[in-house]
Every structure is written in structure tokens, then in C-alpha cells.
Amino acid sequence: MTVDELKSEALRLAPQARAELARELLHSLDDLSEAEVNELWLEEAARRARELDSGAVQAVPADEVLARLKARRA
């Protein structure tokens, strides 16, 4: 089963079951070593770089993001 297939199946669960699954999955990450966590962050950074390079997403300047957050809090 692929990750996409598993995700599709998980999204069919009732909300309470999805929440329980999410808690278990998040808890399982607590057991990762520092090296494993660093590797995951490197993979995430590479994924984000590919998205930017391909044009799938656009970067938003930090000052604009912060302004939006401040506007939401007002």
C-alpha cells in the first residue's frame, strides 16, 4: 500500500478515529533520534525547494506573513 492509498483510507475514518490515529502517529515521532529528525527536516527542505523551483508554490516575504498574522489578531 502506498502512502497516498493509506492516506485516502485514513481520511475515510470517522473524525474520532482519525484523531486517535493522528495522536498515535505524532507520538511515534517522539522516538526518533536526532539524526532521524535532522534527515526528515532535510527531506522537507528539499521538497519545499522543489515546489518553489517548479512554480507549484510561491514564496511570501516574511514581513507580509507577519503583517497578515497581526491583522488576524486585531
Backbone as JSON, one array per atom type, in Angstrom:
{
  "sequence": "MTVDELKSEALRLAPQARAELARELLHSLDDLSEAEVNELWLEEAARRARELDSGAVQAVPADEVLARLKARRA",
  "N": [[0.85, -1.17, 0.0], [0.58, 2.19, -0.84], [1.67, 5.42, 0.39], [-0.14, 7.4, -0.37], [-2.43, 5.85, -0.86], [-2.87, 4.82, 1.69], [-3.33, 7.21, 3.08], [-5.67, 8.04, 1.81], [-7.42, 6.02, 2.65], [-7.33, 6.45, 5.42], [-8.52, 8.95, 5.62], [-11.12, 8.32, 5.26], [-12.0, 7.41, 7.64], [-13.94, 7.79, 10.66], [-14.24, 10.98, 12.32], [-13.33, 10.87, 15.07], [-11.79, 8.52, 15.07], [-9.86, 9.24, 13.21], [-8.6, 11.28, 14.62], [-7.53, 9.86, 16.78], [-5.76, 8.18, 15.4], [-4.05, 10.13, 14.35], [-2.95, 11.16, 16.73], [-1.52, 8.89, 17.61], [0.3, 8.56, 15.5], [1.74, 10.99, 15.63], [2.81, 10.7, 18.19], [4.52, 8.57, 17.74], [6.63, 9.77, 16.48], [8.09, 10.9, 18.48], [9.97, 9.12, 19.28], [12.08, 9.2, 17.56], [15.52, 9.46, 16.62], [17.94, 12.13, 17.01], [19.41, 12.36, 14.68], [17.68, 11.15, 12.84], [15.53, 12.94, 12.91], [16.79, 15.24, 11.93], [17.35, 14.33, 9.33], [14.76, 14.05, 8.32], [13.98, 16.77, 8.34], [15.78, 17.76, 6.45], [14.88, 16.42, 4.16], [12.32, 17.55, 3.99], [12.98, 20.24, 3.54], [14.2, 19.98, 1.03], [12.01, 19.09, -0.46], [10.35, 21.35, -0.32], [11.97, 23.19, -1.63], [11.98, 22.1, -4.21], [9.27, 22.49, -4.86], [9.15, 25.28, -4.92], [11.02, 25.79, -6.99], [9.74, 24.57, -9.15], [7.56, 26.13, -9.46], [5.19, 25.46, -8.31], [4.45, 26.47, -5.89], [4.51, 29.73, -4.38], [6.82, 31.94, -2.92], [6.36, 33.89, 0.03], [7.11, 37.01, 1.3], [8.61, 37.44, 4.53], [7.88, 39.7, 6.06], [5.39, 40.29, 5.03], [3.91, 38.01, 5.7], [4.01, 38.2, 8.5], [2.61, 40.61, 8.83], [0.08, 39.84, 7.94], [-0.56, 37.97, 9.93], [-0.62, 39.64, 12.19], [-2.8, 41.23, 11.49], [-4.87, 39.38, 11.59], [-5.0, 38.89, 14.3], [-5.91, 41.25, 15.3]],
  "CA": [[0.0, 0.0, 0.0], [1.35, 3.42, -0.91], [1.29, 6.45, 1.36], [-1.37, 8.04, -0.86], [-3.54, 4.92, -0.63], [-3.1, 4.79, 3.13], [-3.93, 8.5, 3.43], [-7.05, 8.02, 1.32], [-8.18, 5.15, 3.56], [-7.41, 7.09, 6.73], [-9.46, 10.06, 5.54], [-12.49, 7.77, 5.28], [-12.35, 7.08, 9.02], [-14.73, 8.76, 11.42], [-13.37, 12.0, 12.92], [-12.69, 10.42, 16.31], [-10.77, 7.54, 14.71], [-8.76, 9.98, 12.58], [-7.89, 11.99, 15.69], [-6.76, 8.85, 17.51], [-4.66, 7.79, 14.52], [-3.12, 11.26, 14.3], [-2.21, 11.17, 18.0], [-0.57, 7.76, 17.61], [1.36, 8.85, 14.53], [2.58, 12.05, 16.2], [3.54, 10.13, 19.33], [5.58, 7.69, 17.23], [7.76, 10.6, 16.08], [8.86, 11.23, 19.67], [11.01, 8.11, 19.47], [13.12, 9.34, 16.55], [16.79, 10.01, 17.07], [18.23, 13.46, 16.48], [19.84, 12.18, 13.29], [16.48, 10.87, 12.04], [14.78, 14.19, 12.83], [17.54, 16.08, 11.0], [17.14, 13.8, 7.98], [13.4, 14.41, 7.92], [13.96, 18.19, 8.03], [16.47, 17.94, 5.17], [13.95, 15.97, 3.12], [11.26, 18.56, 3.88], [13.57, 21.41, 2.9], [14.38, 19.65, -0.38], [10.67, 19.07, -1.07], [9.9, 22.73, -0.46], [12.79, 23.81, -2.68], [11.45, 21.6, -5.5], [7.99, 23.16, -5.11], [9.47, 26.66, -5.32], [11.68, 25.75, -8.29], [8.79, 24.16, -10.18], [6.49, 27.12, -9.55], [3.97, 24.93, -7.69], [4.13, 27.4, -4.8], [5.24, 30.98, -4.46], [7.29, 32.42, -1.63], [5.76, 35.11, 0.54], [8.08, 37.65, 2.18], [8.32, 37.29, 5.96], [7.16, 40.86, 6.59], [3.99, 40.17, 4.61], [3.32, 36.96, 6.53], [3.83, 38.76, 9.84], [1.54, 41.61, 8.75], [-1.18, 39.1, 7.86], [-0.83, 37.4, 11.24], [-1.02, 40.73, 13.08], [-4.15, 41.64, 11.08], [-5.8, 38.36, 12.08], [-5.09, 39.0, 15.76], [-6.53, 42.55, 15.64]],
  "C": [[0.9, 1.24, 0.0], [0.88, 4.4, 0.17], [-0.01, 7.13, 0.92], [-2.59, 7.15, -0.64], [-3.9, 4.88, 0.86], [-3.78, 6.07, 3.6], [-5.39, 8.53, 3.01], [-7.93, 7.17, 2.23], [-8.37, 5.82, 4.92], [-8.43, 8.22, 6.73], [-10.92, 9.59, 5.5], [-12.94, 7.4, 6.69], [-13.22, 8.17, 9.63], [-13.78, 9.75, 12.07], [-12.64, 11.55, 14.18], [-11.58, 9.42, 16.02], [-9.58, 8.22, 14.04], [-7.93, 10.7, 13.63], [-7.02, 11.02, 16.48], [-5.55, 8.41, 16.69], [-3.61, 8.89, 14.46], [-2.29, 11.33, 15.58], [-1.15, 10.08, 18.04], [0.6, 8.03, 16.67], [2.31, 9.93, 15.06], [3.41, 11.52, 17.36], [4.7, 9.26, 18.85], [6.81, 8.49, 16.8], [8.63, 10.99, 17.27], [10.05, 10.29, 19.87], [12.15, 8.22, 18.46], [14.4, 9.91, 17.16], [16.99, 11.39, 16.48], [18.65, 13.38, 15.02], [18.65, 11.93, 12.37], [15.66, 12.15, 11.85], [15.47, 15.14, 11.84], [17.34, 15.63, 9.56], [15.75, 14.15, 7.46], [13.31, 15.89, 7.56], [14.68, 18.47, 6.71], [15.59, 17.53, 4.0], [12.84, 16.99, 2.91], [11.78, 19.81, 3.19], [13.75, 21.17, 1.4], [13.04, 19.64, -1.11], [10.17, 20.49, -1.32], [10.68, 23.47, -1.55], [12.31, 23.38, -4.07], [10.15, 22.3, -5.85], [8.22, 24.6, -5.56], [10.07, 26.68, -6.73], [10.71, 25.43, -9.43], [7.68, 25.19, -10.39], [5.18, 26.64, -8.94], [3.51, 25.8, -6.54], [4.95, 28.67, -5.01], [5.63, 31.41, -3.05], [6.56, 33.71, -1.26], [6.77, 35.74, 1.49], [7.64, 37.6, 3.64], [7.53, 38.48, 6.5], [5.69, 40.84, 6.2], [3.26, 39.13, 5.44], [3.03, 37.51, 7.93], [2.72, 39.8, 9.87], [0.17, 40.92, 8.71], [-1.56, 38.52, 9.22], [-1.29, 38.48, 12.23], [-2.44, 41.19, 12.76], [-5.2, 40.65, 11.59], [-6.03, 38.51, 13.58], [-5.82, 40.27, 16.18], [-8.03, 42.45, 15.71]]
}
